[in-house]
Coordinates of C-alpha atoms and ligand atoms in Angstrom, one line a residue:
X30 CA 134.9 -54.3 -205.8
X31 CA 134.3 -51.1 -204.2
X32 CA 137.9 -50.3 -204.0
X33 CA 138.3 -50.9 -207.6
X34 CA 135.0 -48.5 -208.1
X35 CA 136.8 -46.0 -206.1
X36 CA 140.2 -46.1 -207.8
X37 CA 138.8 -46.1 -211.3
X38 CA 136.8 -43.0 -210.1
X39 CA 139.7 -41.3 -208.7
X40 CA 141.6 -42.3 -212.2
X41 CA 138.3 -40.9 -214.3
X42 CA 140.6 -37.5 -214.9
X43 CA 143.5 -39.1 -216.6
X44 CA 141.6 -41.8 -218.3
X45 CA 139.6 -38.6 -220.3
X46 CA 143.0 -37.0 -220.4
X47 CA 144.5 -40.4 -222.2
X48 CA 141.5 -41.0 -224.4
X49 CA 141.4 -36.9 -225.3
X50 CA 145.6 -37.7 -226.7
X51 CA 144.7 -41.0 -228.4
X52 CA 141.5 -38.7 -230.1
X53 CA 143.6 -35.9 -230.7
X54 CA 146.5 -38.2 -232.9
X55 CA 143.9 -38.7 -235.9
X56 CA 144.5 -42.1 -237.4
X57 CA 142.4 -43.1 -240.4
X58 CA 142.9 -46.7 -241.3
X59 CA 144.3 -45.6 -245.2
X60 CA 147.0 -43.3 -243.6
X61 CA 150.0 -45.1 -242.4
X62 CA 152.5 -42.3 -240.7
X63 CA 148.9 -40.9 -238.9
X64 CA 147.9 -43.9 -237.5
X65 CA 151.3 -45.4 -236.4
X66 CA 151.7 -42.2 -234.1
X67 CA 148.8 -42.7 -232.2
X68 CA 149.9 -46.7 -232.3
X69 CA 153.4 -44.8 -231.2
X70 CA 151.5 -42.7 -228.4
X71 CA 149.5 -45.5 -227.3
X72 CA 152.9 -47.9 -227.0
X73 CA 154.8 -45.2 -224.9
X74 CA 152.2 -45.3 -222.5
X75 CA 152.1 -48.5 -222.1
X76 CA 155.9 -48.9 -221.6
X77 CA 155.4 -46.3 -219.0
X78 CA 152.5 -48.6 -217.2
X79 CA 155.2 -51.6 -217.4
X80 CA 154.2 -52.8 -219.8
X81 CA 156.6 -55.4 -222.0
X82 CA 156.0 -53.2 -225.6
X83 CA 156.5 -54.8 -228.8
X84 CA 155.5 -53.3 -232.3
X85 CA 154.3 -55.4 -234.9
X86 CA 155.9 -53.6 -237.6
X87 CA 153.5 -53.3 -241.1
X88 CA 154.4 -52.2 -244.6
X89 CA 151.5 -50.9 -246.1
X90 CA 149.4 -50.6 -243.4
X91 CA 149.5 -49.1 -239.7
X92 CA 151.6 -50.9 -236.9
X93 CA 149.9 -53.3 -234.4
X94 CA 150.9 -52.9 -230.6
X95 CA 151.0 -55.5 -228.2
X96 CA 151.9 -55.0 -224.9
X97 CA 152.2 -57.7 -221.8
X98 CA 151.3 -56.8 -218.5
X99 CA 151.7 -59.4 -214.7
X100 CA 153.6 -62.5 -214.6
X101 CA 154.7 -63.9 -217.6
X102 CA 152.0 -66.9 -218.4
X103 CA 152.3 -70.5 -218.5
X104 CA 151.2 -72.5 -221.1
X105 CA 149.0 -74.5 -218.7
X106 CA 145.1 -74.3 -218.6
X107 CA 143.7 -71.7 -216.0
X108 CA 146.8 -69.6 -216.0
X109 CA 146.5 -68.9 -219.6
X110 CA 147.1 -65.1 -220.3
X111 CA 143.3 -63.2 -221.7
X112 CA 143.5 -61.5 -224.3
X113 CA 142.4 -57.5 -224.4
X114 CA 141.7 -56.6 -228.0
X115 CA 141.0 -52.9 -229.6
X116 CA 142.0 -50.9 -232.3
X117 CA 143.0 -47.5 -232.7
X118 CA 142.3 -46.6 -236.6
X119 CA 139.3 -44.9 -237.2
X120 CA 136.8 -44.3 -240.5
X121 CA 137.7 -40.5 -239.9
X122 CA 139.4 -38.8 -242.4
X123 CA 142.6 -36.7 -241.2
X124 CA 141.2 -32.4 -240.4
X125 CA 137.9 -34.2 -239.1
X126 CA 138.9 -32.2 -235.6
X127 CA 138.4 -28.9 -237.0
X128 CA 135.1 -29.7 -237.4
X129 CA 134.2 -32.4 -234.6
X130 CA 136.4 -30.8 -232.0
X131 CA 137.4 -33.4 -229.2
X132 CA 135.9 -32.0 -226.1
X133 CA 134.0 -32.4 -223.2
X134 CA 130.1 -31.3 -222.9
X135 CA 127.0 -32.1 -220.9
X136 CA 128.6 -34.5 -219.5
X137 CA 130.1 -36.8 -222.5
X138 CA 133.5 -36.6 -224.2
X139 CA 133.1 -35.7 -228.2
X140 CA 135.1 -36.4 -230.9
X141 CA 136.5 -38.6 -233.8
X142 CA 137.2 -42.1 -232.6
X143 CA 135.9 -41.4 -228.9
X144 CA 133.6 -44.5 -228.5
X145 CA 134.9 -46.7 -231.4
X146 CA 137.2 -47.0 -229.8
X147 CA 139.8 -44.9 -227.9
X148 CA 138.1 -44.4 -225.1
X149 CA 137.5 -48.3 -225.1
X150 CA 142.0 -48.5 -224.9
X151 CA 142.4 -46.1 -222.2
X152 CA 139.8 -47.8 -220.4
X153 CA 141.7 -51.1 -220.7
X154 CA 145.2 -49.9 -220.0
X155 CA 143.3 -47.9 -216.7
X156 CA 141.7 -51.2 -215.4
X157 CA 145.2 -52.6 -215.6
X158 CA 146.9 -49.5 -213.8
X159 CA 143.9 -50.5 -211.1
X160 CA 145.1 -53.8 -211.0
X161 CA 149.1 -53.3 -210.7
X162 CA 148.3 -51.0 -207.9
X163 CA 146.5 -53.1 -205.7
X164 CA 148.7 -56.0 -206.3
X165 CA 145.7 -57.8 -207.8
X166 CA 147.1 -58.3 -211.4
X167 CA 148.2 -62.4 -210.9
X168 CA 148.0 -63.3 -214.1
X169 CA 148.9 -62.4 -217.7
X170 CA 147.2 -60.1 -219.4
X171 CA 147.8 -59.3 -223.7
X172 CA 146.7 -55.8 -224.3
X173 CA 146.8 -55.7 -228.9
X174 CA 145.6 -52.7 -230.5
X175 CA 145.6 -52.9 -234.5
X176 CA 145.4 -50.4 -236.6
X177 CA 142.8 -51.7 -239.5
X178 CA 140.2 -52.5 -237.9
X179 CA 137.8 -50.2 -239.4
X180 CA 138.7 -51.7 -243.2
X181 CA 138.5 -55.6 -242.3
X182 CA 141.4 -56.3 -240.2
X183 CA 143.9 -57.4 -243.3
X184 CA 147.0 -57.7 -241.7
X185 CA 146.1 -57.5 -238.0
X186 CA 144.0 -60.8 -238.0
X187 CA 146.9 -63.3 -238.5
X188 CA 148.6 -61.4 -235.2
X189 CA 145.1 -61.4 -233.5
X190 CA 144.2 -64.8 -234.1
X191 CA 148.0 -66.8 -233.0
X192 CA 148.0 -64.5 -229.7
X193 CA 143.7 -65.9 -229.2
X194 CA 144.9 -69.3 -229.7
X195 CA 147.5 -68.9 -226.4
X196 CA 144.5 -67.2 -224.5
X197 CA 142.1 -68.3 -222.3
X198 CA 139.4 -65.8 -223.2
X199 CA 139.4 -62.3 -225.4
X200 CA 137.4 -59.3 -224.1
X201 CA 137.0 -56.8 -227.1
X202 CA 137.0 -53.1 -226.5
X203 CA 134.6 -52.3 -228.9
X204 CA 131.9 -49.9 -227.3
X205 CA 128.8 -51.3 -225.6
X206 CA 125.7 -51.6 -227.5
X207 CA 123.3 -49.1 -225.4
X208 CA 124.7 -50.6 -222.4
X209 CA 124.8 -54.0 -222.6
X210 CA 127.7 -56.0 -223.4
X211 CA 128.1 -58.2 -226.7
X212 CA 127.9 -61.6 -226.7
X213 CA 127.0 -62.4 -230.3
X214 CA 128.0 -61.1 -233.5
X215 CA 126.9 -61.5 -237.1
X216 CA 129.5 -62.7 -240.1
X217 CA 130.0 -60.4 -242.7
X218 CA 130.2 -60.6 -246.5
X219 CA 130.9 -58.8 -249.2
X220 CA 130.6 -59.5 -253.4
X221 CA 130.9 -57.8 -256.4
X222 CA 128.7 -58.6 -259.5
X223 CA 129.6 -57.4 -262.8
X224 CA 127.8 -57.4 -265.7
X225 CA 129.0 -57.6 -269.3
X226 CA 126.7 -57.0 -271.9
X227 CA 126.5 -55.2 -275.7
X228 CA 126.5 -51.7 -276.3
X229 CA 124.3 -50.4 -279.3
X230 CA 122.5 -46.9 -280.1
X231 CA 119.2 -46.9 -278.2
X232 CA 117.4 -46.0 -281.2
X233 CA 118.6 -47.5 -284.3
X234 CA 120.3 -50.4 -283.2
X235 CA 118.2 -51.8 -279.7
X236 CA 117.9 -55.4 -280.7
X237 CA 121.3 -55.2 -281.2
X238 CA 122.5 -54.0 -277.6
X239 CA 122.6 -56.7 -274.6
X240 CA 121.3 -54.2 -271.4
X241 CA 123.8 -54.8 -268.6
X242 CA 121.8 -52.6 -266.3
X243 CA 118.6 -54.8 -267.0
X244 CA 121.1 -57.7 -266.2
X245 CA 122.1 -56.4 -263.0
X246 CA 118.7 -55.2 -262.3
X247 CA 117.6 -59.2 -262.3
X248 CA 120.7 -59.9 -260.5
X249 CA 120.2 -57.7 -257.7
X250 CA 116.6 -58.4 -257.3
X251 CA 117.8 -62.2 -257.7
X252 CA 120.4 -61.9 -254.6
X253 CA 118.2 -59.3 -252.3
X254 CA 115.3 -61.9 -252.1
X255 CA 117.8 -64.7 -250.4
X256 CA 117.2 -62.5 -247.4
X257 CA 116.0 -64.2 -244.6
X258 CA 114.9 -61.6 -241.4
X259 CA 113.5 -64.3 -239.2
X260 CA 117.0 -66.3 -239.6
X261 CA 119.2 -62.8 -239.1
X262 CA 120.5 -63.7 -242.7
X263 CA 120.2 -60.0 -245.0
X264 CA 121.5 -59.7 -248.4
X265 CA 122.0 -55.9 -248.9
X266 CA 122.7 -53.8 -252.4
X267 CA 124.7 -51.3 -251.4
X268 CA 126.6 -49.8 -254.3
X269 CA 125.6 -50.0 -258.1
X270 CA 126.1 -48.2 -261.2
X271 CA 126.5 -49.0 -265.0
X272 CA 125.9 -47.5 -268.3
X273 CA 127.2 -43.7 -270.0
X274 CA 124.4 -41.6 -271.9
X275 CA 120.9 -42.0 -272.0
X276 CA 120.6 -43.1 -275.7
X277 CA 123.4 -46.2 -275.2
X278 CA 122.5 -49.7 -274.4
X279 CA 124.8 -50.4 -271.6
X280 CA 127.4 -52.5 -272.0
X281 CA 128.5 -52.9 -268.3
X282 CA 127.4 -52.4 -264.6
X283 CA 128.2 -53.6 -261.5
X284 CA 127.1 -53.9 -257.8
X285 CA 128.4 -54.1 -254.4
X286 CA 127.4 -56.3 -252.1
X287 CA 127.0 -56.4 -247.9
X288 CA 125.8 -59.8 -246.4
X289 CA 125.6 -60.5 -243.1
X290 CA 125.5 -64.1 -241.4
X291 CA 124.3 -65.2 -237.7
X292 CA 125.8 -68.4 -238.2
X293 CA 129.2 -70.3 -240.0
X294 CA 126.7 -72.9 -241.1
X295 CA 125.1 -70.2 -243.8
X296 CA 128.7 -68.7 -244.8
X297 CA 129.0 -72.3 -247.7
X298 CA 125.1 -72.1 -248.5
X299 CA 125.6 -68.4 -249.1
X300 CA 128.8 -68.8 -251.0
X301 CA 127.3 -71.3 -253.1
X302 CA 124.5 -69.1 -254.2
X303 CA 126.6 -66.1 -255.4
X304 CA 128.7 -69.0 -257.4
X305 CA 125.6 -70.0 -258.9
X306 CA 124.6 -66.4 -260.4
X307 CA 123.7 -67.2 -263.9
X308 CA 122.6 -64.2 -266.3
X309 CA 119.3 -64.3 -267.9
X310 CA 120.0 -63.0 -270.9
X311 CA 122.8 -65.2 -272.3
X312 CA 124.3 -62.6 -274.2
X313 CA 125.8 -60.8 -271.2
X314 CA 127.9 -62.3 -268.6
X315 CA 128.3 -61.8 -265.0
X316 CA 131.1 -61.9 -262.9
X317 CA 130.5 -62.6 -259.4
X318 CA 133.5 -62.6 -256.6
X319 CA 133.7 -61.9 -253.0
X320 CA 132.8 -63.8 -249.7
X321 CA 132.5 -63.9 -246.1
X322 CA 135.6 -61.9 -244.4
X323 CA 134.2 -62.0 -240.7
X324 CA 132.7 -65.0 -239.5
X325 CA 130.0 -64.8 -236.8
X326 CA 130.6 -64.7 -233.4
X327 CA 127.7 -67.2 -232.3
X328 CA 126.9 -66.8 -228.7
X329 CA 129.1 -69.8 -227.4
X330 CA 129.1 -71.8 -224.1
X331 CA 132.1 -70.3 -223.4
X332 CA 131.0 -66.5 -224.1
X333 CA 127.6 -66.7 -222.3
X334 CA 130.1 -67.9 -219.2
X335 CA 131.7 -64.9 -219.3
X336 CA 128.9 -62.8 -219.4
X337 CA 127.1 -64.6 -216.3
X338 CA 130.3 -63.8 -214.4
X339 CA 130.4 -60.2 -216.0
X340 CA 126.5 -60.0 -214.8
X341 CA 127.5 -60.7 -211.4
X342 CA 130.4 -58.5 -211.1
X343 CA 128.5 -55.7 -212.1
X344 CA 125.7 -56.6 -209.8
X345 CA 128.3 -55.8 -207.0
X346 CA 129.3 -52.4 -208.4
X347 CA 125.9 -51.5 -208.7
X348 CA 124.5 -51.6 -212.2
X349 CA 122.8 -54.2 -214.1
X350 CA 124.6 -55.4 -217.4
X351 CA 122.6 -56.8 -220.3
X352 CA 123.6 -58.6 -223.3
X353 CA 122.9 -58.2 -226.9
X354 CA 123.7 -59.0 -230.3
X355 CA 124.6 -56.7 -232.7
X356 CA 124.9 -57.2 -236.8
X357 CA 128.4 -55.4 -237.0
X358 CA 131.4 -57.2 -237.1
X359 CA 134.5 -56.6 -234.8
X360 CA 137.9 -58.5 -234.5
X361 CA 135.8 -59.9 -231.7
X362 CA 134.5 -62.5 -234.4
X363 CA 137.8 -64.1 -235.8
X364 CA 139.1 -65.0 -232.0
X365 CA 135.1 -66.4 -231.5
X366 CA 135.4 -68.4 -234.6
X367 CA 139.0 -70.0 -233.4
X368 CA 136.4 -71.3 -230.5
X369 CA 138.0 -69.1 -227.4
X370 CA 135.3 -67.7 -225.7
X371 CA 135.0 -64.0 -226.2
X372 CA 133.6 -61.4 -225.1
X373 CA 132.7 -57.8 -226.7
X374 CA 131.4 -54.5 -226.2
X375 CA 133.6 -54.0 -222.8
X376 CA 134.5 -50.3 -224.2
X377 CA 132.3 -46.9 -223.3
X378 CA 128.8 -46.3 -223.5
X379 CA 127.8 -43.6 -225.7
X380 CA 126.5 -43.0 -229.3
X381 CA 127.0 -41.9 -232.6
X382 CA 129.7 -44.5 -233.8
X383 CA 131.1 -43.5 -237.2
X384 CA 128.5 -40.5 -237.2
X385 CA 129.0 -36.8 -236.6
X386 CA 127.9 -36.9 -233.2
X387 CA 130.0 -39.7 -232.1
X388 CA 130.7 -38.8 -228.0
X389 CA 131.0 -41.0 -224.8
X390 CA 128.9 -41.0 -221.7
X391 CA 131.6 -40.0 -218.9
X392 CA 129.3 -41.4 -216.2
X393 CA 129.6 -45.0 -217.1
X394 CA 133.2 -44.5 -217.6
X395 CA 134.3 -45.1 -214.0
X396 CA 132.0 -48.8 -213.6
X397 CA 132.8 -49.7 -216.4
X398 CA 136.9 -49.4 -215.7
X399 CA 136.3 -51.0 -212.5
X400 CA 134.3 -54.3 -214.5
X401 CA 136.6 -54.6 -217.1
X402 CA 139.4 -54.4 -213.7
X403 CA 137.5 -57.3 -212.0
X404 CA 136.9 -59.4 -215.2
X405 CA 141.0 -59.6 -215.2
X406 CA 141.0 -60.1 -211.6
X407 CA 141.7 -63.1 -209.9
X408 CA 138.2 -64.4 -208.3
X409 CA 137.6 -62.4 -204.8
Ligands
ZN13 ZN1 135.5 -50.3 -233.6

């Protein structure tokens, strides 16, 4: 343990070197040829580690990478290969860097896409560098990095999902949460309400009109009060507009909505409700569609086993790892769902995910490397 320790502090310069390339390559989800060069970056450096590359090539969206490290697996129980899973899109619009430069101050690395989730990859593909050095990499390990993460995972969750079913476990490279690790996830949701209704001059005609804002008003009052906080289950209006001047009854409006689940069980009872979305006024109609795209990553057997043995590792480098739950989703929750245990949050510590001051702590770069090192390692 301490020799891993040592070696990912020794490796600390290149892993920020690595990370500082992958931030510099700016890859919005929505822009194809920007994202599939920092896949392309990311794939070349991996072919350099040894790394057996092969590109997932997408039409419409940004290329997956996959990359195979140690002795092909077997198909047999404890020699399974684990799964490493991250992504290198981000929610930041291409230029971002002129004003969020990617640089290092008091002591944390800043930047578009630092913690969610660059530096998360370089720490992976540096725990495996650990690992190939000091001959300790004995089994197979599946290092996939998608590239639309950050807008639901369209096309990268059939790839993510057949390579989890040949795994034994999945550790996700999303950032820590303070500093624990993740070991539960919520589902999320998402529906659209529209509202038809009867446009008619506010003044002379108003028994005419049928108020589609009024409509929706009911609706969203309707949906926000199936929110349950003691259960973890919120039902949250995010979007809305309708109507065009002042003095017109509105003839349509419409809503957009985020739900979050903490368990599968509530994805059908929640389903069924927005099915059963019935106007009030019978003169307008609504049209409801959506559902739940990420299932919740309940805190399994199989998870809370791997966090015990994450506990203890990091016990022996010195630090004391927590767990937590979180409400945001990650690819973390389809491989959960399939049942493979899975763990998340194994990236970098830091803050400001998807803000302005998004930046890593460099001083939990180095144990962490070394955790995520001894999590692939075979047991001491
Ligand atoms: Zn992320």
């Amino acid at each position: 343990m301490r020799a891993l320790l040592a070696g990912a502090r020794r490796k600390e310069r290149s892993l920020l070197d690595f990370t500082r390339n992958l931030v510099q390559a700016e890859s919005p989800s929505d822009s194809k040829s920007a994202v599939d060069a920092c896949v392309a970056l990311a794939a070349a450096h991996m072919k350099q580690l040894g790394g057996r590359v092969k590109l997932h090539r997408q039409q419409h969206h940004g290329n997956v990478v996959e990359a195979r490290f140690g002795p092909r697996a077997s198909t047999r129980g404890d020699a399974k290969p684990i799964l490493l899973l991250g992504h290198l899109d981000t929610v930041w619009p291409l230029g971002t860097l002129t004003s969020m430069p990617c640089r290092v101050r008091d002591g944390r690395l800043w930047g578009p896409g630092t913690l969610d989730m660059k530096a998360g990859v370089a720490m992976a593909s540096t725990a495996l560098e650990l690992l190939m050095e000091a001959d300790l990499l004995r089994r197979e390990v599946i290092l996939l990095l998608n590239s639309d993460e950050e807008i639901g995972s369209p096309v990268s969750r059939p790839i993510t999902e057949h390579l989890a079913r040949q795994c034994s476990a999945v550790y996700v490279l999303e950032p820590a949460q303070g500093l624990a690790y993740k070991t539960a996830r919520k589902g999320t949701g998402d529906w659209h309400i529209v509202v038809k209704g009867i446009a008619a001059h506010a003044g002379v005609d108003f028994e005419k009109g049928a108020n589609a804002l009024r409509e929706l008003a009911r609706a969203i009052e309707t949906v926000s009060g199936w929110t349950d906080l003691k259960h973890g289950l919120t039902v949250s209006v995010g979007v809305a507009a309708g109507g065009t001047k002042s003095n017109v009854v509105p003839a349509e409006a419409w809503a957009h909505v985020d739900v979050r689940i903490p368990r599968l069980a509530d994805a059908a009872r929640i389903t069924r409700k927005f099915a059963a979305l019935r106007p009030a006024d019978p003169r307008c109609t609504l049209d409801v569609f959506g559902g739940i795209n990420r299932p919740p990553m309940e805190r399994s057997r199989g998870t809370v086993r791997l966090f015990r043995k994450a506990h203890l590792l990091a016990r022996e480098l010195g630090f004391e790892l927590t767990e937590a739950s979180t409400g945001g989703g990650s690819d973390g929750n389809f491989t959960a769902a399939l049942g493979i245990p899975t763990l998340d949050g194994m990236g970098a510590v830091g803050e400001g995910a998807h803000a302005r001051h998004e930046s890593v702590l460099i001083e939990h770069l180095a144990p962490r490397t070394a955790l995520l090192a001894a999590m692939l390692a075979p047991p001491a």
